[in-house]
Tab-separated table of C-alpha atoms and ligand atoms in Angstrom:
chain	number	residue	atom	x	y	z
A	9	MET	CA	115.967	119.726	97.963
A	10	ASN	CA	118.014	122.655	96.804
A	11	SER	CA	121.720	121.545	97.705
A	12	ALA	CA	123.670	118.370	96.977
A	13	ILE	CA	123.510	117.584	100.464
A	14	ASP	CA	119.451	117.799	101.014
A	15	LEU	CA	120.175	114.984	98.223
A	16	ALA	CA	122.335	112.452	99.461
A	17	GLU	CA	120.455	112.889	102.733
A	18	LEU	CA	116.985	112.481	100.941
A	19	GLU	CA	117.998	109.930	98.982
A	20	ALA	CA	119.680	107.783	102.482
A	21	ASP	CA	116.360	108.308	103.761
A	22	ALA	CA	114.534	106.595	101.709
A	23	ARG	CA	117.237	103.569	101.049
A	24	ALA	CA	116.417	103.291	104.096
A	25	ARG	CA	112.781	102.922	104.461
A	26	ASP	CA	113.106	100.615	101.248
A	27	ASP	CA	115.648	98.263	103.276
A	28	ALA	CA	113.189	97.948	106.098
A	29	ASP	CA	110.270	97.387	104.103
A	30	PRO	CA	108.817	93.962	104.794
A	31	LEU	CA	107.007	93.341	101.653
A	32	ALA	CA	110.295	94.856	99.585
A	33	SER	CA	110.589	90.821	98.240
A	34	PHE	CA	107.705	91.279	96.080
A	35	ARG	CA	109.072	94.267	93.748
A	36	ASP	CA	111.143	90.724	92.510
A	37	GLU	CA	107.996	89.009	91.645
A	38	PHE	CA	107.326	91.284	88.833
A	39	LEU	CA	108.402	92.991	85.591
A	40	ILE	CA	109.286	96.617	85.589
A	41	PRO	CA	109.929	97.823	82.446
A	42	PRO	CA	112.963	98.965	80.922
A	43	HIS	CA	114.201	102.843	80.339
A	44	GLY	CA	117.585	103.439	79.208
A	45	ASP	CA	119.767	101.117	81.201
A	46	GLY	CA	117.626	101.525	83.822
A	47	GLN	CA	113.915	100.846	84.730
A	48	GLN	CA	111.004	102.545	84.122
A	49	VAL	CA	109.628	104.672	87.923
A	50	TYR	CA	106.150	103.182	87.147
A	51	LEU	CA	103.544	104.871	89.073
A	52	CYS	CA	100.744	103.399	86.989
A	53	GLY	CA	98.841	100.411	88.728
A	54	ASN	CA	96.300	102.261	88.731
A	55	SER	CA	95.354	102.091	85.196
A	56	LEU	CA	97.619	99.040	84.133
A	57	GLY	CA	99.572	97.119	87.153
A	58	LEU	CA	102.485	95.252	85.816
A	59	GLN	CA	103.342	91.510	84.785
A	60	PRO	CA	104.423	89.117	87.303
A	61	ARG	CA	107.022	86.948	86.656
A	62	ALA	CA	104.864	83.957	87.288
A	63	THR	CA	102.148	84.595	84.565
A	64	ARG	CA	104.094	83.455	81.505
A	65	GLN	CA	104.212	80.312	82.804
A	66	ALA	CA	100.700	80.035	84.266
A	67	LEU	CA	100.085	80.515	80.564
A	68	LEU	CA	102.107	78.410	78.844
A	69	ASP	CA	101.084	75.653	81.217
A	70	GLU	CA	97.295	75.982	79.759
A	71	LEU	CA	98.860	75.767	76.440
A	72	ASP	CA	100.293	72.723	77.299
A	73	ALA	CA	97.333	71.855	78.629
A	74	TRP	CA	95.347	72.473	76.119
A	75	ARG	CA	97.579	70.727	73.169
A	76	ASP	CA	98.712	67.766	75.482
A	77	LEU	CA	94.606	67.118	76.698
A	78	ALA	CA	92.795	68.574	74.591
A	79	VAL	CA	89.286	68.353	76.077
A	80	GLU	CA	90.404	66.456	78.581
A	81	ALA	CA	91.743	69.410	80.651
A	82	HIS	CA	88.842	69.935	81.559
A	83	PHE	CA	89.243	67.320	84.142
A	84	ARG	CA	92.260	66.181	84.206
A	85	GLY	CA	95.590	68.513	84.379
A	86	LYS	CA	96.961	70.840	87.200
A	87	HIS	CA	94.433	73.304	86.536
A	88	PRO	CA	91.232	71.555	85.777
A	89	TRP	CA	89.568	73.850	83.264
A	90	MET	CA	85.899	72.979	84.348
A	91	PRO	CA	85.874	74.010	88.172
A	92	TYR	CA	89.118	76.424	87.351
A	93	HIS	CA	87.124	79.270	88.017
A	94	ASN	CA	86.815	77.838	91.810
A	95	GLU	CA	90.106	78.012	91.949
A	96	VAL	CA	90.552	82.507	92.339
A	97	ARG	CA	87.243	81.912	94.596
A	98	ALA	CA	89.005	81.938	98.109
A	99	HIS	CA	91.911	84.469	97.196
A	100	LEU	CA	89.176	86.577	95.525
A	101	ALA	CA	86.990	86.772	98.547
A	102	GLU	CA	89.537	87.140	101.133
A	103	LEU	CA	90.371	90.104	98.874
A	104	VAL	CA	87.196	91.923	98.794
A	105	GLY	CA	85.871	90.756	102.492
A	106	ALA	CA	83.226	88.494	100.933
A	107	LEU	CA	81.894	84.923	101.613
A	108	PRO	CA	83.408	82.387	98.688
A	109	ALA	CA	80.039	82.196	96.903
A	110	GLU	CA	79.289	85.922	97.031
A	111	VAL	CA	81.964	86.270	93.934
A	112	VAL	CA	82.525	85.462	90.895
A	113	ALA	CA	85.714	85.923	88.217
A	114	MET	CA	83.310	86.809	84.613
A	115	ASN	CA	83.331	88.775	82.234
A	116	SER	CA	84.354	92.486	82.313
A	117	LEU	CA	83.784	95.350	84.604
A	118	THR	CA	81.037	97.175	82.095
A	119	VAL	CA	79.466	94.195	81.096
A	120	ASN	CA	79.399	93.439	85.178
A	121	LEU	CA	77.804	96.336	85.692
A	122	HIS	CA	75.136	95.832	83.326
A	123	LEU	CA	74.291	92.186	84.557
A	124	MET	CA	73.936	93.368	87.519
A	125	MET	CA	72.040	96.757	87.121
A	126	ALA	CA	69.361	93.703	84.999
A	127	SER	CA	68.720	92.610	88.299
A	128	PHE	CA	68.960	95.747	91.021
A	129	TYR	CA	68.009	98.283	88.595
A	130	ARG	CA	64.050	97.720	88.751
A	131	PRO	CA	62.605	101.385	87.958
A	132	THR	CA	59.074	101.863	88.835
A	133	ARG	CA	56.900	105.098	88.500
A	134	GLU	CA	57.658	106.484	91.700
A	135	ARG	CA	61.307	105.544	92.886
A	136	HIS	CA	63.188	105.236	88.935
A	137	ALA	CA	66.072	107.607	89.617
A	138	ILE	CA	70.139	106.742	90.427
A	139	LEU	CA	72.473	108.182	92.391
A	140	ILE	CA	75.901	108.670	91.089
A	141	GLU	CA	78.894	110.719	91.559
A	142	LYS	CA	79.580	113.679	89.458
A	143	GLY	CA	81.823	112.848	86.710
A	144	PRO	CA	82.054	109.367	87.160
A	145	PHE	CA	84.189	107.213	84.814
A	146	PRO	CA	82.644	107.465	81.275
A	147	SER	CA	81.624	103.506	81.188
A	148	ASP	CA	79.853	103.883	84.158
A	149	GLN	CA	78.439	106.995	82.907
A	150	TYR	CA	77.225	105.390	79.435
A	151	ALA	CA	76.021	102.157	80.889
A	152	ILE	CA	74.002	103.859	83.651
A	153	GLU	CA	72.578	106.280	81.207
A	154	SER	CA	71.434	103.596	78.671
A	155	GLN	CA	69.854	101.202	81.485
A	156	ILE	CA	67.896	104.111	82.037
A	157	ARG	CA	66.676	104.854	78.839
A	158	PHE	CA	65.959	100.944	78.114
A	159	HIS	CA	63.161	101.294	81.054
A	160	GLY	CA	61.803	104.614	79.059
A	161	PHE	CA	62.737	106.483	81.661
A	162	ASP	CA	65.303	110.043	80.664
A	163	PRO	CA	68.596	110.748	82.561
A	164	ALA	CA	67.678	114.146	82.565
A	165	THR	CA	65.100	113.158	84.978
A	166	SER	CA	66.230	110.019	86.624
A	167	LEU	CA	69.702	110.617	86.744
A	168	ILE	CA	70.966	112.200	90.330
A	169	GLU	CA	74.391	113.572	90.538
A	170	VAL	CA	75.917	114.324	93.948
A	171	PRO	CA	78.509	117.131	92.929
A	172	GLY	CA	82.384	118.010	94.513
A	173	ASP	CA	81.804	119.872	97.604
A	174	GLU	CA	84.947	119.854	98.812
A	175	PRO	CA	88.672	121.235	97.564
A	176	GLY	CA	89.515	119.114	94.381
A	177	GLN	CA	85.944	118.139	94.088
A	178	CYS	CA	85.969	115.810	96.823
A	179	ILE	CA	82.083	114.565	97.534
A	180	SER	CA	81.868	114.691	101.566
A	181	ASP	CA	80.058	111.849	103.827
A	182	ALA	CA	77.738	114.609	104.187
A	183	SER	CA	76.943	115.728	100.828
A	184	ILE	CA	75.698	112.109	99.804
A	185	GLU	CA	73.353	111.955	102.796
A	186	ARG	CA	71.394	114.747	102.452
A	187	VAL	CA	70.989	113.925	98.954
A	188	LEU	CA	70.150	110.561	99.909
A	189	ASP	CA	67.699	112.251	102.676
A	190	ALA	CA	65.827	114.356	100.089
A	191	HIS	CA	65.285	112.041	97.293
A	192	GLY	CA	65.853	108.883	98.780
A	193	THR	CA	62.089	107.995	98.147
A	194	ARG	CA	62.506	108.382	94.281
A	195	ILE	CA	65.663	106.383	94.125
A	196	ALA	CA	65.983	102.467	92.780
A	197	LEU	CA	69.526	102.367	92.761
A	198	VAL	CA	72.897	104.395	94.514
A	199	LEU	CA	75.774	103.230	92.733
A	200	LEU	CA	78.837	104.644	93.740
A	201	PRO	CA	82.927	104.075	93.475
A	202	GLY	CA	85.064	102.421	96.032
A	203	VAL	CA	88.111	104.681	95.093
A	204	GLN	CA	86.561	107.829	92.792
A	205	TYR	CA	88.959	107.571	89.625
A	206	ARG	CA	89.898	111.064	88.657
A	207	THR	CA	90.349	112.379	92.286
A	208	GLY	CA	91.397	109.279	94.519
A	209	GLN	CA	88.985	109.765	97.304
A	210	VAL	CA	87.822	106.867	99.344
A	211	PHE	CA	84.431	105.981	99.775
A	212	ASP	CA	82.730	105.378	103.140
A	213	LEU	CA	80.990	102.149	101.716
A	214	LYS	CA	79.714	101.258	105.206
A	215	ARG	CA	77.567	104.338	106.037
A	216	ILE	CA	76.859	104.631	102.369
A	217	ALA	CA	75.214	101.547	102.200
A	218	ALA	CA	73.092	101.500	105.508
A	219	ARG	CA	72.024	105.265	104.761
A	220	ALA	CA	70.924	104.034	101.206
A	221	ARG	CA	69.094	100.976	102.638
A	222	ALA	CA	67.334	102.762	105.403
A	223	GLN	CA	65.849	105.322	102.450
A	224	GLY	CA	64.875	101.264	100.061
A	225	CYS	CA	67.133	101.575	97.600
A	226	ARG	CA	69.677	99.222	96.458
A	227	VAL	CA	73.127	99.900	96.172
A	228	GLY	CA	75.934	98.772	94.383
A	229	PHE	CA	79.812	99.713	94.125
A	230	ASP	CA	82.135	99.777	91.112
A	231	LEU	CA	85.783	99.013	92.790
A	232	ALA	CA	87.345	99.367	89.810
A	233	HIS	CA	89.861	101.613	91.873
A	234	ALA	CA	89.394	100.066	95.150
A	235	VAL	CA	90.489	96.255	94.540
A	236	GLY	CA	94.055	95.517	95.905
A	237	ASN	CA	94.063	98.626	96.665
A	238	VAL	CA	92.440	99.200	100.201
A	239	PRO	CA	91.050	96.846	102.137
A	240	LEU	CA	87.386	95.647	101.747
A	241	ALA	CA	84.561	94.248	103.569
A	242	LEU	CA	81.977	93.801	101.129
A	243	HIS	CA	80.137	91.390	103.265
A	244	ASP	CA	79.661	93.367	105.874
A	245	SER	CA	79.186	96.995	104.005
A	246	GLY	CA	75.775	95.589	103.064
A	247	CYS	CA	75.679	96.540	99.515
A	248	ASP	CA	73.694	94.175	97.001
A	249	PHE	CA	76.259	94.308	94.356
A	250	SER	CA	79.851	95.439	93.722
A	251	VAL	CA	81.714	94.949	90.448
A	252	TRP	CA	85.333	95.569	89.553
A	253	CYS	CA	87.674	95.054	87.093
A	254	SER	CA	91.708	93.435	87.304
A	255	TYR	CA	94.106	94.920	84.747
A	256	LYS	CA	94.014	98.100	87.187
A	257	TYR	CA	95.820	96.656	90.879
A	258	LEU	CA	95.271	93.680	90.432
A	259	ASN	CA	98.093	93.001	88.030
A	260	SER	CA	95.896	90.398	85.975
A	261	GLY	CA	96.691	91.936	82.461
A	262	PRO	CA	95.024	94.311	79.806
A	263	GLY	CA	91.225	93.681	79.744
A	264	ALA	CA	91.281	90.651	82.708
A	265	VAL	CA	88.346	88.518	83.581
A	266	ALA	CA	86.410	91.319	85.858
A	267	GLY	CA	84.982	90.579	89.758
A	268	CYS	CA	81.120	90.394	90.537
A	269	PHE	CA	79.824	90.206	94.378
A	270	VAL	CA	76.350	89.860	95.018
A	271	HIS	CA	74.970	89.830	98.634
A	272	GLU	CA	74.432	86.288	100.403
A	273	ARG	CA	70.801	87.846	100.991
A	274	HIS	CA	70.527	87.465	97.052
A	275	ALA	CA	71.779	84.139	97.138
A	276	ARG	CA	69.034	82.036	96.314
A	277	ALA	CA	66.207	85.612	95.570
A	278	ASP	CA	64.360	84.960	92.573
A	279	LEU	CA	65.394	87.740	90.751
A	280	PRO	CA	65.140	88.649	87.285
A	281	ARG	CA	68.450	88.466	85.530
A	282	PHE	CA	69.658	87.952	81.913
A	283	ALA	CA	70.572	83.953	81.822
A	284	GLY	CA	73.640	81.912	80.250
A	285	TRP	CA	74.394	78.121	80.563
A	286	TRP	CA	77.197	78.861	82.830
A	287	GLY	CA	74.822	80.154	85.200
A	288	HIS	CA	72.472	77.053	85.530
A	289	ASP	CA	72.259	75.005	88.669
A	290	GLN	CA	75.638	73.094	88.377
A	291	SER	CA	74.062	69.981	89.537
A	292	THR	CA	72.287	69.675	85.878
A	293	ARG	CA	73.820	71.739	83.781
A	294	PHE	CA	75.110	69.368	81.723
A	295	THR	CA	71.692	67.911	81.512
A	296	MET	CA	71.337	70.353	79.328
A	297	GLY	CA	67.280	70.700	80.282
A	298	PRO	CA	65.126	73.596	78.276
A	299	GLU	CA	64.517	75.362	82.285
A	300	PHE	CA	67.148	78.019	83.214
A	301	SER	CA	67.047	77.016	87.584
A	302	PRO	CA	70.331	79.458	88.692
A	303	THR	CA	72.721	78.465	90.748
A	304	PRO	CA	72.584	80.144	94.411
A	305	GLY	CA	74.386	83.217	94.830
A	306	ALA	CA	76.883	84.952	92.771
A	307	ASP	CA	77.698	81.652	90.082
A	308	GLY	CA	74.240	81.945	89.224
A	309	TRP	CA	74.885	85.249	87.030
A	310	GLN	CA	77.519	83.808	85.020
A	311	LEU	CA	76.698	83.623	80.915
A	312	SER	CA	79.702	81.304	79.297
A	313	ASN	CA	81.979	79.138	80.263
A	314	PRO	CA	85.445	81.342	81.455
A	315	PRO	CA	88.207	82.091	79.262
A	316	ILE	CA	91.182	80.110	80.908
A	317	LEU	CA	93.889	81.989	78.915
A	318	ALA	CA	92.429	85.240	80.735
A	319	LEU	CA	91.670	83.631	84.173
A	320	ALA	CA	95.378	82.127	84.597
A	321	PRO	CA	97.355	85.125	85.419
A	322	LEU	CA	94.278	86.532	87.481
A	323	ARG	CA	95.074	83.494	89.324
A	324	VAL	CA	98.625	83.746	89.483
A	325	SER	CA	97.864	87.522	91.118
A	326	LEU	CA	95.577	86.473	93.257
A	327	GLU	CA	98.335	84.108	94.802
A	328	LEU	CA	100.325	87.435	95.423
A	329	PHE	CA	97.807	89.060	97.090
A	330	HIS	CA	96.855	86.670	99.421
A	331	ARG	CA	100.967	85.872	100.197
A	332	ALA	CA	101.298	89.616	101.080
A	333	GLY	CA	98.018	90.278	102.787
A	334	MET	CA	95.650	93.242	101.919
A	335	ALA	CA	96.257	94.630	105.896
A	336	ARG	CA	100.265	94.392	105.203
A	337	LEU	CA	99.710	96.213	102.255
A	338	ARG	CA	97.792	98.832	103.279
A	339	GLU	CA	100.046	99.262	105.747
A	340	LYS	CA	103.141	99.712	103.436
A	341	SER	CA	100.820	101.749	101.026
A	342	VAL	CA	99.541	104.283	103.511
A	343	ALA	CA	103.890	104.819	103.668
A	344	LEU	CA	104.734	104.921	100.884
A	345	THR	CA	101.887	107.269	99.255
A	346	GLY	CA	102.356	109.375	102.493
A	347	TYR	CA	106.065	110.060	102.483
A	348	LEU	CA	105.259	111.207	98.262
A	349	GLU	CA	102.650	113.427	99.748
A	350	GLY	CA	105.259	114.851	101.632
A	351	LEU	CA	107.873	115.309	99.446
A	352	ILE	CA	105.191	117.431	97.094
A	353	HIS	CA	104.285	119.812	100.396
A	354	GLN	CA	108.113	120.686	101.546
A	355	HIS	CA	109.519	120.683	97.944
A	356	LEU	CA	106.600	121.019	95.475
A	357	ALA	CA	104.028	123.224	97.152
A	358	GLU	CA	105.005	125.932	94.676
A	359	LEU	CA	104.323	124.317	91.699
A	360	ILE	CA	101.987	121.364	92.585
A	361	ASP	CA	98.051	121.335	94.375
A	362	ILE	CA	97.277	118.187	95.010
A	363	LEU	CA	93.172	117.009	94.476
A	364	THR	CA	92.942	113.934	96.881
A	365	PRO	CA	92.399	114.010	100.578
A	366	ARG	CA	95.380	114.322	102.892
A	367	GLN	CA	93.553	112.225	105.740
A	368	SER	CA	95.109	108.827	104.858
A	369	GLU	CA	91.963	106.899	105.752
A	370	ARG	CA	89.603	108.799	102.548
A	371	ARG	CA	92.464	107.971	99.809
A	372	GLY	CA	94.693	104.421	98.794
A	373	CYS	CA	97.595	104.688	97.320
A	374	GLN	CA	96.834	107.355	94.360
A	375	LEU	CA	97.462	110.909	94.629
A	376	SER	CA	96.234	113.169	91.559
A	377	LEU	CA	98.341	116.269	91.057
A	378	ARG	CA	97.277	119.283	89.408
A	379	VAL	CA	99.716	121.728	88.093
A	380	LYS	CA	99.418	125.318	89.223
A	381	GLY	CA	100.564	126.944	85.720
A	382	GLY	CA	97.447	125.549	84.112
A	383	ARG	CA	96.798	122.758	81.809
A	384	GLU	CA	99.676	123.638	79.117
A	385	ALA	CA	101.942	123.378	82.372
A	386	GLY	CA	100.477	120.572	83.728
A	387	ARG	CA	101.155	118.362	80.309
A	388	ALA	CA	104.816	119.816	80.069
A	389	LEU	CA	105.561	118.252	83.077
A	390	PHE	CA	103.817	114.915	82.351
A	391	GLU	CA	105.603	114.716	79.089
A	392	HIS	CA	108.971	115.918	81.147
A	393	LEU	CA	108.355	112.801	83.470
A	394	GLY	CA	107.474	110.866	80.809
A	395	ARG	CA	110.779	111.180	79.200
A	396	GLN	CA	112.493	110.382	82.478
A	397	GLY	CA	110.983	107.006	83.031
A	398	ILE	CA	108.517	108.261	85.491
A	399	ILE	CA	105.447	106.951	84.669
A	400	GLY	CA	101.777	108.264	85.371
A	401	ASP	CA	98.844	108.972	83.531
A	402	TRP	CA	97.493	112.089	82.294
A	403	ARG	CA	93.228	112.548	82.719
A	404	GLU	CA	91.659	115.492	80.868
A	405	PRO	CA	91.477	118.592	81.741
A	406	ASP	CA	94.681	118.866	83.819
A	407	THR	CA	95.414	115.890	85.921
A	408	ILE	CA	98.535	114.091	86.885
A	409	ARG	CA	97.693	110.712	88.312
A	410	VAL	CA	100.683	108.644	90.139
A	411	ALA	CA	100.074	105.552	92.370
A	412	PRO	CA	102.716	104.077	94.203
A	413	VAL	CA	101.793	100.883	94.534
A	414	PRO	CA	102.885	99.146	97.712
A	415	LEU	CA	103.262	95.473	95.555
A	416	TYR	CA	106.468	96.851	93.612
A	417	ASN	CA	107.165	99.791	94.026
A	418	ARG	CA	109.766	101.782	96.502
A	419	HIS	CA	110.023	105.212	98.191
A	420	LEU	CA	112.714	105.776	95.742
A	421	ASP	CA	110.466	105.456	93.470
A	422	GLY	CA	108.326	108.557	94.760
A	423	LEU	CA	111.649	110.299	95.647
A	424	ARG	CA	112.999	110.244	91.748
A	425	LEU	CA	108.824	111.773	90.815
A	426	ALA	CA	109.464	114.616	93.387
A	427	ARG	CA	113.401	115.076	92.349
A	428	SER	CA	112.448	115.290	88.469
A	429	ALA	CA	109.521	117.535	89.006
A	430	LYS	CA	111.776	120.189	90.903
A	431	ALA	CA	114.214	120.055	88.500
A	432	TRP	CA	111.797	120.522	85.270
A	433	ALA	CA	110.691	123.637	88.109
A	434	ASP	CA	113.733	124.571	88.421
A	435	ARG	CA	114.848	124.981	84.813
A	436	ALA	CA	111.903	126.689	83.945
A	437	ALA	CA	112.145	129.337	86.227
B	504	PLP	C1	88.281	100.985	84.754
B	504	PLP	C2	87.409	101.435	84.604
B	504	PLP	C3	86.537	100.928	83.622
B	504	PLP	C4	86.885	100.361	82.663
B	504	PLP	O1	85.254	99.499	82.276
B	504	PLP	P1	86.611	98.065	81.212
B	504	PLP	O2	84.567	97.239	81.092
B	504	PLP	O3	87.050	97.476	82.023
B	504	PLP	O4	86.760	98.426	80.375
B	504	PLP	C5	84.893	101.525	84.294
B	504	PLP	N1	84.415	102.201	85.037
B	504	PLP	C6	85.517	102.436	86.177
B	504	PLP	C7	84.952	103.341	87.178
B	504	PLP	C8	86.944	102.031	85.870
B	504	PLP	O5	88.010	102.867	87.120
């Protein structure tokens, strides 16, 4: 990337790759934020996905239904509100590899985590611990520790944190298995991410769930950074539950309605749960009787009637995923992220370390970057990129996260990032 000739070649190569991309047209279905006379290089879909063009009309349609039909819109109109959450069910199940009755769109992520722990974290004197990775997303840490205290236990003795044992603080499968083998009989719940938010590492859900269940533990996954990013097979993984949010890779807008998976084997189980009328048996919900009888499946954990204005963007987004297909998206994602990683290795190796695993099967689209010069240099590069309209995000103390997402990013975006970082390094030198 040192001479003008190199640059022209790199640019031609990136454009050729983008021209050959069978999913290229999906970019036009998103609104890319402006920067100067052009567009941002938006590499922050891991934090807030971009707005699909169709979302605005979907919201206006619901406002019109409210205006024109009012209460009758529950049963009439293009997308009747009463069964509205069923409209997202099939595509949601397809996306996470679940049976339709195993998934439901409801609440927000941390709320769902609490609801699932109410049912699946049932500590006893002998078995009271929760196993997590060291340094999980703070909301998960707070939720988990508060559940431990709620049951009268102490996180100091009931929280088992698996530390990173690989470069970049990634965690090997062997390390998780060692902790499970050593402490399994006192672990009530294993709660790990599908993709770790800070490192971008993918966890082997099936392998973890099998080992945890062999030890008699319940197992749940937080898929905030995995859903819409990597292919999932939740039913086959055998986990008891999973939760995720919909505003990151699922592009459903800030604070969007989250998701929840409960394995089929619990569909009719008499599990303790926090109940609400929307989880009541649908055939008798409106007889308004005093006794709660849950609807079978994940629907039985619903509390309230769903927020239609927040579900409409999810419906639009899931339809895009269905059309693109997760297998094709993954194929493009592996290529896009590998391309960016290659540029960093070839041209920026003296400036940047990559914390994310190198093997594509152990990561999604995110790369976590650390500037070798330390935190201040990292902040300076991050701010330089921002001024150029190249948007990633910063995670304290020293990590820049960038995520080329296959629905709307291009190889050219990766090249713009690498060029800009290289120009910054050359100027600083
Ligand atoms: C994004 C994220 C959250 C955010 O929680 P909300 O309840 O949606 O605010 C929680 N946990 C993880 C792992 C996340 O990545």
